[in-house]
PDB file of C-alpha atoms in Angstrom:
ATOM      1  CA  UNK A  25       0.000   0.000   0.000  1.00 46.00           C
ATOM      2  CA  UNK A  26       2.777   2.309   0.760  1.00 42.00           C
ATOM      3  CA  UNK A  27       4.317   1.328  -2.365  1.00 42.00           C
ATOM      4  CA  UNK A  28       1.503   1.947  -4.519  1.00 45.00           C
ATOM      5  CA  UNK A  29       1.475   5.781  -2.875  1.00 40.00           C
ATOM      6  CA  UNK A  30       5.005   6.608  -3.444  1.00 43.00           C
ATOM      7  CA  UNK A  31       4.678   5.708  -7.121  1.00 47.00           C
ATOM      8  CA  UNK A  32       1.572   7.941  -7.295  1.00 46.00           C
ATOM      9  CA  UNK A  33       3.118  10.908  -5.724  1.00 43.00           C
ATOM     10  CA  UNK A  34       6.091   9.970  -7.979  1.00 47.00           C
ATOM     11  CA  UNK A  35       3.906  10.014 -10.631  1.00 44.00           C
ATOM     12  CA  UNK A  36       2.187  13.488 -10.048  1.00 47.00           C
ATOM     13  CA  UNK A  37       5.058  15.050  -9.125  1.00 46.00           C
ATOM     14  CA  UNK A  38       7.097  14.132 -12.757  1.00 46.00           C
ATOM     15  CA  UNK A  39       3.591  15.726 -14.461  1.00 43.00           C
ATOM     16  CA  UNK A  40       3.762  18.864 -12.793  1.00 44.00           C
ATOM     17  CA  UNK A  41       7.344  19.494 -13.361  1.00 43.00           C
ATOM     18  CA  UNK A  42       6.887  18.852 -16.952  1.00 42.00           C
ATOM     19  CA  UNK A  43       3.765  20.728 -17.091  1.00 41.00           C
ATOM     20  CA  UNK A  44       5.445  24.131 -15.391  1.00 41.00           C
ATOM     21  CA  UNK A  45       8.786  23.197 -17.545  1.00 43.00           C
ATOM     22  CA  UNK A  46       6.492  23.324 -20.874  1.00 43.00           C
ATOM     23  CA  UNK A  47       4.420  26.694 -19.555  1.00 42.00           C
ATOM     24  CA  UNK A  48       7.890  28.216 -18.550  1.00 43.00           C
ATOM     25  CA  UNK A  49       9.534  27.188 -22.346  1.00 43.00           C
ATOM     26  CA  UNK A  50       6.460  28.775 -23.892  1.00 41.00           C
ATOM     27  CA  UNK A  51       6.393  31.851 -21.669  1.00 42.00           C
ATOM     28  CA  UNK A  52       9.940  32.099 -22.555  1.00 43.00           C
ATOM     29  CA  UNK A  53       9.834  31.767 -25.885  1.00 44.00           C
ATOM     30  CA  UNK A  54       6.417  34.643 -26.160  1.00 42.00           C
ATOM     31  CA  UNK A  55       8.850  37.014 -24.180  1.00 40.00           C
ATOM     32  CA  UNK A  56      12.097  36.262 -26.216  1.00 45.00           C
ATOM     33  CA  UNK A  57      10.184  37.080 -29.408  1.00 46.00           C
ATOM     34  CA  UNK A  58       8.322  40.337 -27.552  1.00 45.00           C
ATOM     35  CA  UNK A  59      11.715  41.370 -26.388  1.00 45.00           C
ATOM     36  CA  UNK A  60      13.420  40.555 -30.062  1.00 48.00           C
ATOM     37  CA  UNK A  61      10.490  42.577 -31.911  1.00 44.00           C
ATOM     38  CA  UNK A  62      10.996  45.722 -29.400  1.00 45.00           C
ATOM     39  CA  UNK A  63      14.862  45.094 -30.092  1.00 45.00           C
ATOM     40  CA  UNK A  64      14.472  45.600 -34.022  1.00 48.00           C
ATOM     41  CA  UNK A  65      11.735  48.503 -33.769  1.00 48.00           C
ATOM     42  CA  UNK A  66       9.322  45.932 -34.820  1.00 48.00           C
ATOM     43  CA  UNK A  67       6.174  45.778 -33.638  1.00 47.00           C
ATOM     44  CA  UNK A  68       5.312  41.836 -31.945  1.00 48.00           C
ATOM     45  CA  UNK A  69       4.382  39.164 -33.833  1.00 46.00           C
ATOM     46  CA  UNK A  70       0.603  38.734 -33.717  1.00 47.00           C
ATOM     47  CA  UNK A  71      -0.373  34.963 -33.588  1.00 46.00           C
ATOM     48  CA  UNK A  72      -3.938  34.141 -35.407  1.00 45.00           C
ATOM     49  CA  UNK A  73      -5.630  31.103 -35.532  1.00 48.00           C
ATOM     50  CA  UNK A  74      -5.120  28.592 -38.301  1.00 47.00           C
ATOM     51  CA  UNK A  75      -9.027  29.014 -39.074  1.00 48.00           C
ATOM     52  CA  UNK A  76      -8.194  33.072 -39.608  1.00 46.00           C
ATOM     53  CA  UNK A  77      -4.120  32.909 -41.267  1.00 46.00           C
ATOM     54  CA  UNK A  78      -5.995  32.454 -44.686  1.00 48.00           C
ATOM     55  CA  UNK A  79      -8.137  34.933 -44.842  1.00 52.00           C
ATOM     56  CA  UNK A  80      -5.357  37.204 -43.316  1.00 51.00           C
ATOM     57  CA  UNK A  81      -2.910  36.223 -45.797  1.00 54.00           C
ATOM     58  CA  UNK A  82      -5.792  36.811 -49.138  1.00 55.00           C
ATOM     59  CA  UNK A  83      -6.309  40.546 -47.730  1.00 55.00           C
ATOM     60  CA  UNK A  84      -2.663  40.965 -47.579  1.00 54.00           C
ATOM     61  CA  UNK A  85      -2.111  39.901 -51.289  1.00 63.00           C
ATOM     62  CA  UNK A  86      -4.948  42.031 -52.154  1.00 61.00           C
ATOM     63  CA  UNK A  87      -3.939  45.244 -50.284  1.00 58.00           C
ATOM     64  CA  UNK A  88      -0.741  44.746 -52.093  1.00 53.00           C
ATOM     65  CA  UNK A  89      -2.178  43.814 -55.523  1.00 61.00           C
ATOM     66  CA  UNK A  90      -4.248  47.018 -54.965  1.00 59.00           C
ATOM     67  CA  UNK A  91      -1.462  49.228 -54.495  1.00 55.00           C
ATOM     68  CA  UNK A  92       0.686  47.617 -57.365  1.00 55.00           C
ATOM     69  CA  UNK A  93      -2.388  49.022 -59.588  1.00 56.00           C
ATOM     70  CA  UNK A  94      -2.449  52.499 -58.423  1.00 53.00           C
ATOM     71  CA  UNK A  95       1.121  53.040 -58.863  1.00 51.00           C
ATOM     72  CA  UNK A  96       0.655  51.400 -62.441  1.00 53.00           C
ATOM     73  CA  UNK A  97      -2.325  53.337 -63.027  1.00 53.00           C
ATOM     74  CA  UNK A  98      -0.578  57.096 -61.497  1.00 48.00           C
ATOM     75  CA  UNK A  99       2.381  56.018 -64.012  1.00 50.00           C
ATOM     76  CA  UNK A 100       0.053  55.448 -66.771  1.00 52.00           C
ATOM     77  CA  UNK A 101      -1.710  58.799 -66.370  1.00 50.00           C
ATOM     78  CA  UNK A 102       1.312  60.752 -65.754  1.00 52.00           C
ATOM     79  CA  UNK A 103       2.966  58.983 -69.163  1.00 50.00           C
ATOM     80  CA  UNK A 104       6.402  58.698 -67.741  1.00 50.00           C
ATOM     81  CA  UNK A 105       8.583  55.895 -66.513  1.00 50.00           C
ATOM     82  CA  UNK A 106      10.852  55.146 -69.624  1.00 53.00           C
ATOM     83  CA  UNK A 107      14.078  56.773 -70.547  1.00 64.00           C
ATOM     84  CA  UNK A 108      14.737  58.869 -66.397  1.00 69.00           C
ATOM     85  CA  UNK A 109      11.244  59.531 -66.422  1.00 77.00           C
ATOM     86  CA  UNK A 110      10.883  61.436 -69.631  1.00 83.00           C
ATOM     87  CA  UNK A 111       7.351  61.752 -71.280  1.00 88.00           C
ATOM     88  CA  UNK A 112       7.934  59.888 -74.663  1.00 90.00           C
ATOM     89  CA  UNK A 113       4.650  60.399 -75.796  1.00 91.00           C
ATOM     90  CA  UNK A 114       4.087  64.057 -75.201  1.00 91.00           C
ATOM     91  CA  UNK A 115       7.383  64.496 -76.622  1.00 92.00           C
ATOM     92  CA  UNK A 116       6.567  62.465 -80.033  1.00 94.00           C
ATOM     93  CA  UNK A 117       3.508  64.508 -79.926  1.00 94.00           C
ATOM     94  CA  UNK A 118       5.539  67.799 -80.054  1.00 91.00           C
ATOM     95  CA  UNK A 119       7.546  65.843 -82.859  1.00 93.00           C
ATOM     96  CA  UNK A 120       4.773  65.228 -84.865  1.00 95.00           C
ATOM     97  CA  UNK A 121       3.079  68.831 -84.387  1.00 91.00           C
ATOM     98  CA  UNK A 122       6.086  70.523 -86.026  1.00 87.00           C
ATOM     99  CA  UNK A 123       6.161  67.969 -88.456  1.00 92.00           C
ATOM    100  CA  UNK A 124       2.730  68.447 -89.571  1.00 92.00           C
ATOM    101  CA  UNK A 125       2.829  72.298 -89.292  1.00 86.00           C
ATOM    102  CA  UNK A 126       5.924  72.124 -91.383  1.00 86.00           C
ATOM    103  CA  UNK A 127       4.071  70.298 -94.457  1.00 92.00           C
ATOM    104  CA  UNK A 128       0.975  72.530 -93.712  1.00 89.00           C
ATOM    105  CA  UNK A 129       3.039  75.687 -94.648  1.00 86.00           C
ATOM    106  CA  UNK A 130       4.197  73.750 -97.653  1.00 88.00           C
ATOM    107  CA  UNK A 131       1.225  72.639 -99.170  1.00 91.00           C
ATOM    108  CA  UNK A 132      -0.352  76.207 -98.065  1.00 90.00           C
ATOM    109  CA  UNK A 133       1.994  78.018-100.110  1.00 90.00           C
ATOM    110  CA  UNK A 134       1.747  75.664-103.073  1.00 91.00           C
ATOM    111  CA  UNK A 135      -1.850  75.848-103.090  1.00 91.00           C
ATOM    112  CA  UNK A 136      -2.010  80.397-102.535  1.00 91.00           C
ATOM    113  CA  UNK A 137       0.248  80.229-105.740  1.00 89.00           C
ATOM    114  CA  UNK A 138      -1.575  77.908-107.828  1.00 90.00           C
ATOM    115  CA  UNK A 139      -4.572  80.588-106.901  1.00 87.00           C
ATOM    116  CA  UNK A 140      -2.665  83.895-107.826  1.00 85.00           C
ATOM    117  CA  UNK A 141      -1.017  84.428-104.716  1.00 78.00           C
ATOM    118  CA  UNK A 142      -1.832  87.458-103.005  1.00 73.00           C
ATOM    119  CA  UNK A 143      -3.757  88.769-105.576  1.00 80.00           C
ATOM    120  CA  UNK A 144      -5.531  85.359-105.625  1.00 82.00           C
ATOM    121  CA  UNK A 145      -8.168  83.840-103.264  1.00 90.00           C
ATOM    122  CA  UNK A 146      -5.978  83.853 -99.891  1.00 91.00           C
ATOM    123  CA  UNK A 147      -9.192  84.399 -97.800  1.00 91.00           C
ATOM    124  CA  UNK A 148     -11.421  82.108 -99.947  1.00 92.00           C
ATOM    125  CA  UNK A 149      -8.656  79.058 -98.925  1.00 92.00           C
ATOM    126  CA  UNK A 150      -8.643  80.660 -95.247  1.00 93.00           C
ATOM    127  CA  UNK A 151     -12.739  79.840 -95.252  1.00 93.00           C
ATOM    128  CA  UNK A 152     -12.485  76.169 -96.740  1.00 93.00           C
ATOM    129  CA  UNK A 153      -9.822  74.945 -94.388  1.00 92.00           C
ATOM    130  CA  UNK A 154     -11.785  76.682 -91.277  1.00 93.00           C
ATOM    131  CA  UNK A 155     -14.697  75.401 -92.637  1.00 94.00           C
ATOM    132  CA  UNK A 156     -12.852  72.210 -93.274  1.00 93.00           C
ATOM    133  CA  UNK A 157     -11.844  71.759 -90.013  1.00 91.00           C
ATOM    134  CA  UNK A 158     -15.725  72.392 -88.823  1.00 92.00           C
ATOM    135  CA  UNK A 159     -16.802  69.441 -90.100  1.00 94.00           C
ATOM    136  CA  UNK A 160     -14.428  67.551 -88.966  1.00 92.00           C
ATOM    137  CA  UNK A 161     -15.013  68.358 -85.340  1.00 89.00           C
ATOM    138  CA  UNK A 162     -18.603  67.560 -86.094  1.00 90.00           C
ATOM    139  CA  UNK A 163     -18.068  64.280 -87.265  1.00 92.00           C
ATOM    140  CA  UNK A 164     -15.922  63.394 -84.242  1.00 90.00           C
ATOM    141  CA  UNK A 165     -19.234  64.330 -81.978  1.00 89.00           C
ATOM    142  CA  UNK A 166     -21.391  62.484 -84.163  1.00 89.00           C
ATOM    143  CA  UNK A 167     -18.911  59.356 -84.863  1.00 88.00           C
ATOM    144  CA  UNK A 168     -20.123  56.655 -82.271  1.00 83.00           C
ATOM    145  CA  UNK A 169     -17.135  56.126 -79.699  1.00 82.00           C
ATOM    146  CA  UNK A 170     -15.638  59.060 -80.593  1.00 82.00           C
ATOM    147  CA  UNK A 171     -15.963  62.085 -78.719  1.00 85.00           C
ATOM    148  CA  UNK A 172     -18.668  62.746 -76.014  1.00 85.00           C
ATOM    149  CA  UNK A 173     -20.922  65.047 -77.352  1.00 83.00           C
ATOM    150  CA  UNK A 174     -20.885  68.607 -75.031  1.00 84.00           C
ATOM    151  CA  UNK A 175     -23.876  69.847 -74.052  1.00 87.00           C
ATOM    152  CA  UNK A 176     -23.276  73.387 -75.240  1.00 88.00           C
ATOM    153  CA  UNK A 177     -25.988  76.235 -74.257  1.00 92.00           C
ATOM    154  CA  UNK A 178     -26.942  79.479 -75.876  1.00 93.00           C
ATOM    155  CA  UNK A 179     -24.707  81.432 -73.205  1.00 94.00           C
ATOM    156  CA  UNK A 180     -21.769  79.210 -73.772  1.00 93.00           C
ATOM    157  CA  UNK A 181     -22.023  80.189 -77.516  1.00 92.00           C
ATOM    158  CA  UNK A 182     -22.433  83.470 -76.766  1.00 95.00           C
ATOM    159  CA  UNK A 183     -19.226  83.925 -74.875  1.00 93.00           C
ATOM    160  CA  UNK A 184     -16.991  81.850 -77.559  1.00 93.00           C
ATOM    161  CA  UNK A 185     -18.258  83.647 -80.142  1.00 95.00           C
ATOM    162  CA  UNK A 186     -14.888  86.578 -79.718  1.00 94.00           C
ATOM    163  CA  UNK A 187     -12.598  83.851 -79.196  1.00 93.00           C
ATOM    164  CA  UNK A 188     -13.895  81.845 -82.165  1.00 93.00           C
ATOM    165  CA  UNK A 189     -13.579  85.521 -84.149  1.00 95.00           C
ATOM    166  CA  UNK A 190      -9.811  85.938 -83.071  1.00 94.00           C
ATOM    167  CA  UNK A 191      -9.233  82.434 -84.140  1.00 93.00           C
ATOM    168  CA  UNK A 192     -10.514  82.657 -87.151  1.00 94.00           C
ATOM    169  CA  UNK A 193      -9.345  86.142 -87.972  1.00 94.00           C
ATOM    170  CA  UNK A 194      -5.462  84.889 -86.493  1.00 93.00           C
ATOM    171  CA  UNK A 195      -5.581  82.212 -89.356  1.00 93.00           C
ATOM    172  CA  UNK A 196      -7.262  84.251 -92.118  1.00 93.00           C
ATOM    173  CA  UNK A 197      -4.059  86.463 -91.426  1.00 93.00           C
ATOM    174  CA  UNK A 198      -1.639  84.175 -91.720  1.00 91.00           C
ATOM    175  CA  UNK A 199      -2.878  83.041 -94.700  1.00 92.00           C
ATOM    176  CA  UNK A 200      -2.634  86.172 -96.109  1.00 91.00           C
ATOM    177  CA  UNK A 201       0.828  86.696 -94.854  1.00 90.00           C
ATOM    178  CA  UNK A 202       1.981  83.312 -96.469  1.00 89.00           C
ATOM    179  CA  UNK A 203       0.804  84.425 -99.773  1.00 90.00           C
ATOM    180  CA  UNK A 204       1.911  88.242 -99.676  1.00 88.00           C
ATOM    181  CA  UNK A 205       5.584  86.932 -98.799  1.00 85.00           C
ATOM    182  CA  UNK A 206       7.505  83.588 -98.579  1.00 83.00           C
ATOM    183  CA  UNK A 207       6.996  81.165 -95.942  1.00 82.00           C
ATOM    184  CA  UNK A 208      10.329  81.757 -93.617  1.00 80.00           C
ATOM    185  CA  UNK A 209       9.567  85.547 -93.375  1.00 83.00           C
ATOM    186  CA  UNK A 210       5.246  84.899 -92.288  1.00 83.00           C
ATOM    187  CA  UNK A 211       7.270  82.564 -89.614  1.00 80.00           C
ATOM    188  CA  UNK A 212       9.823  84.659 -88.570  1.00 81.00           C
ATOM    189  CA  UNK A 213       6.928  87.710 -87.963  1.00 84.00           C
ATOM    190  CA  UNK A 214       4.898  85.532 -85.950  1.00 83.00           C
ATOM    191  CA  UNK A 215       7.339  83.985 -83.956  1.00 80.00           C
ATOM    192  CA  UNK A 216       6.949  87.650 -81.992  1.00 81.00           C
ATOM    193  CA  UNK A 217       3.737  87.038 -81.008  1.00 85.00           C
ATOM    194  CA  UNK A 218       5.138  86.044 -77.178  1.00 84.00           C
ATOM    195  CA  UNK A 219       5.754  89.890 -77.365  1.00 84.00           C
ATOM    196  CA  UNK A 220       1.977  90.765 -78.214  1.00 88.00           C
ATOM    197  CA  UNK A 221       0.267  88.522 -76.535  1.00 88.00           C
ATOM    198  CA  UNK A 222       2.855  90.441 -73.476  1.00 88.00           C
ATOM    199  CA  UNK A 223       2.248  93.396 -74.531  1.00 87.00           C
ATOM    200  CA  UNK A 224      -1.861  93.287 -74.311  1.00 87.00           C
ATOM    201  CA  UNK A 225      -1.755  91.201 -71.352  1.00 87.00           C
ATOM    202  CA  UNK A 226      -0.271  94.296 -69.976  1.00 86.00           C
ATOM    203  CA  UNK A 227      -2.184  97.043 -71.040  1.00 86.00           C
ATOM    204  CA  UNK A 228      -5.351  95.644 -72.301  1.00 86.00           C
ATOM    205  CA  UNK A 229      -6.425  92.590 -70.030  1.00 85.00           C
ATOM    206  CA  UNK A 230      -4.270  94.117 -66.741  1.00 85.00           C
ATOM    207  CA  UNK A 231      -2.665  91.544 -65.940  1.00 87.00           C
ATOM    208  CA  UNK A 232       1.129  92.055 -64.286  1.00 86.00           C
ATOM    209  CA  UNK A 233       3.825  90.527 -66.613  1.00 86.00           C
ATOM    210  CA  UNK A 234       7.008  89.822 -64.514  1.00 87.00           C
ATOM    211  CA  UNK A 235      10.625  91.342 -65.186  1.00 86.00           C
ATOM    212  CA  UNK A 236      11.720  88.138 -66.480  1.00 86.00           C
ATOM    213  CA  UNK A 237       9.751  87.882 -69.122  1.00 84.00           C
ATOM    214  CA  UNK A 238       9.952  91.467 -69.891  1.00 88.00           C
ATOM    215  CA  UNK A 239      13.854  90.995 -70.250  1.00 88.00           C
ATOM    216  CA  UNK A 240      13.249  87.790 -72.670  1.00 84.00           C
ATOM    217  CA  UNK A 241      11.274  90.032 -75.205  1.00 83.00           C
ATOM    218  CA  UNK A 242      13.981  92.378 -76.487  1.00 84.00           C
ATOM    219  CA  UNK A 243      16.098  88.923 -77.484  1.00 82.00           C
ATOM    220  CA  UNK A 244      12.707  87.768 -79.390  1.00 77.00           C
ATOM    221  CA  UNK A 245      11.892  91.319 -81.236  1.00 76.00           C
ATOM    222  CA  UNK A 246      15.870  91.071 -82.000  1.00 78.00           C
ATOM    223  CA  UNK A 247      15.871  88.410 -83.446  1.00 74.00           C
ATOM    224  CA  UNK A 248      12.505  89.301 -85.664  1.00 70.00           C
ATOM    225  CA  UNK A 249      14.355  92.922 -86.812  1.00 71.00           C
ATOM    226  CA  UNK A 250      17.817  90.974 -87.844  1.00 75.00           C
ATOM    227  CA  UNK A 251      15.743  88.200 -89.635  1.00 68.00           C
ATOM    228  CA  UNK A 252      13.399  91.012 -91.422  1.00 64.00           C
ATOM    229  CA  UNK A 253      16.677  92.522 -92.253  1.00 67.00           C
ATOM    230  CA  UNK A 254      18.157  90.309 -93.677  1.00 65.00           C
ATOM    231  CA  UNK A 255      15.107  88.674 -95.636  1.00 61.00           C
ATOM    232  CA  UNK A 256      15.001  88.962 -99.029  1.00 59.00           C
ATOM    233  CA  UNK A 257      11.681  88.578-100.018  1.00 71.00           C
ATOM    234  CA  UNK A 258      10.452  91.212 -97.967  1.00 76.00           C
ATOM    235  CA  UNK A 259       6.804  92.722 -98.347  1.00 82.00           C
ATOM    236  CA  UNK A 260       4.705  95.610 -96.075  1.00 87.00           C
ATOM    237  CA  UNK A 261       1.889  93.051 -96.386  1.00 88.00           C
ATOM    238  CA  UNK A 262       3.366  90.112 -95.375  1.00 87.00           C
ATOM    239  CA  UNK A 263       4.714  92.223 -92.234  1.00 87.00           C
ATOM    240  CA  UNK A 264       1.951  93.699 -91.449  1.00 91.00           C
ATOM    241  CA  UNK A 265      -0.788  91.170 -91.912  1.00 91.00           C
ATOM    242  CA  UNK A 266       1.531  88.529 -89.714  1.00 89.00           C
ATOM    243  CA  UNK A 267       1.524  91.361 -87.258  1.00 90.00           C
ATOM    244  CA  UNK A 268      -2.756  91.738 -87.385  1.00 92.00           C
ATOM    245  CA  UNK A 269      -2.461  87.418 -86.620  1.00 92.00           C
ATOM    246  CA  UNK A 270      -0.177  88.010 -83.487  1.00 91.00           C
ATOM    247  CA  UNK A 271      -2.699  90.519 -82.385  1.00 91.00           C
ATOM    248  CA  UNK A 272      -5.102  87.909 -83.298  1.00 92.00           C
ATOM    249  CA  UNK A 273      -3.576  85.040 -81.574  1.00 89.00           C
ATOM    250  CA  UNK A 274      -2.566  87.340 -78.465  1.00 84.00           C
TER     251      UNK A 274
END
């Protein structure tokens, strides 16, 4: 009988040794990696239940999915990202602009001396392309997937009727320009028009022009006077009607 108690306080005494052993390892272990964590500026490791580690782990990959998109999408929109971050296509856009414009001056020219040049039609070829272009920007509102139709009212006519007049006026004068002189010299006039549109923003709209750009002007009208100079086929008209399209454009 006494046996059979010694064994059995043998017994419970080996369990509860190994139980506090196994609760002092764990406690241990909790503490070491609270204490590592707090070492490292990390903040502790948070234990979830097998049951909720899945669902943990599918809104991790989808914050991070989530936020691979929006930098995609921000680098989209923005256009850069290739070649240090320059804007390739804004920059082929530019490319193609001048390279259009360039054949556009061509083709004008050939076209205002197959008509008589100045004392052609110059205006009558001013109306078709405007009206030209009209119809173009009507098709693009009436072309399905297109352009969105705007929903334009009487008042919003109203007020771009003087900017549609300047427009028009700024390219029936450079028309006329191209066909009074050559080409180079209508360009060369109307690469002043930084200095009118200066100039009016000044005096006419009252709006403050800083000394900077004040300072840039004489090096532009320079330029104009020793290009006018030096041009040979020089004419009053061409001058002056490239001059009534920078008021125009200004």
């Amino acid at each position: 009988m006494k046996l059979k108690v010694i064994i059995a306080l043998t017994l419970s005494t080996a369990c509860s040794a190994f139980a506090l052993k196994g609760g002092h390892s764990a406690t241990t272990t909790a503490v070491g990696r609270t204490n590592n964590a707090s070492a490292n500026n990390q903040p502790p490791v948070a234990f979830v239940r097998p049951d909720r580690r899945s669902d943990s782990g599918v809104a991790l990959r989808a914050a991070v999915a989530a936020a691979g998109d929006s930098n995609s999408n921000a680098m989209s929109a923005r256009g850069g990202g290739g070649l240090g971050g320059l804007d390739i296509p804004l920059i082929t856009y530019f490319g193609l602009w001048y390279l259009g414009n360039y054949y556009y001056n061509i083709s004008n020219k050939l076209a205002l001396k197959a008509t008589g040049g100045a004392a052609g039609f110059p205006m009558t070829i001013s109306a078709l392309q405007l009206g030209i272009g009209s119809l173009y920007g009507i098709f693009l509102w009436l072309a399905p997937d297109a352009r969105d139709k705007p929903k334009v009212t009487m008042d919003d006519i109203i007020k771009m009727l003087p900017v549609a007049f300047c427009y028009a006026g700024a390219h029936s004068a450079s028309v006329f320009s191209f066909s009074a002189g050559s080409v180079s010299f209508g360009q060369i006039v109307k690469a002043a028009e930084p200095a009118f549109a200066a100039v009016l923003s000044q005096f006419v709209y009252k709006k403050k022009i800083s000394k900077a750009k004040w300072l840039c002007l004489p090096i532009v009208i320079g330029g104009v006077i020793i290009a006018s100079v030096n041009e040979l086929d020089f004419a009053w008209a061409a001058l002056i009607s490239a001059c009534l399209a920078n008021c125009f454009a200004a």
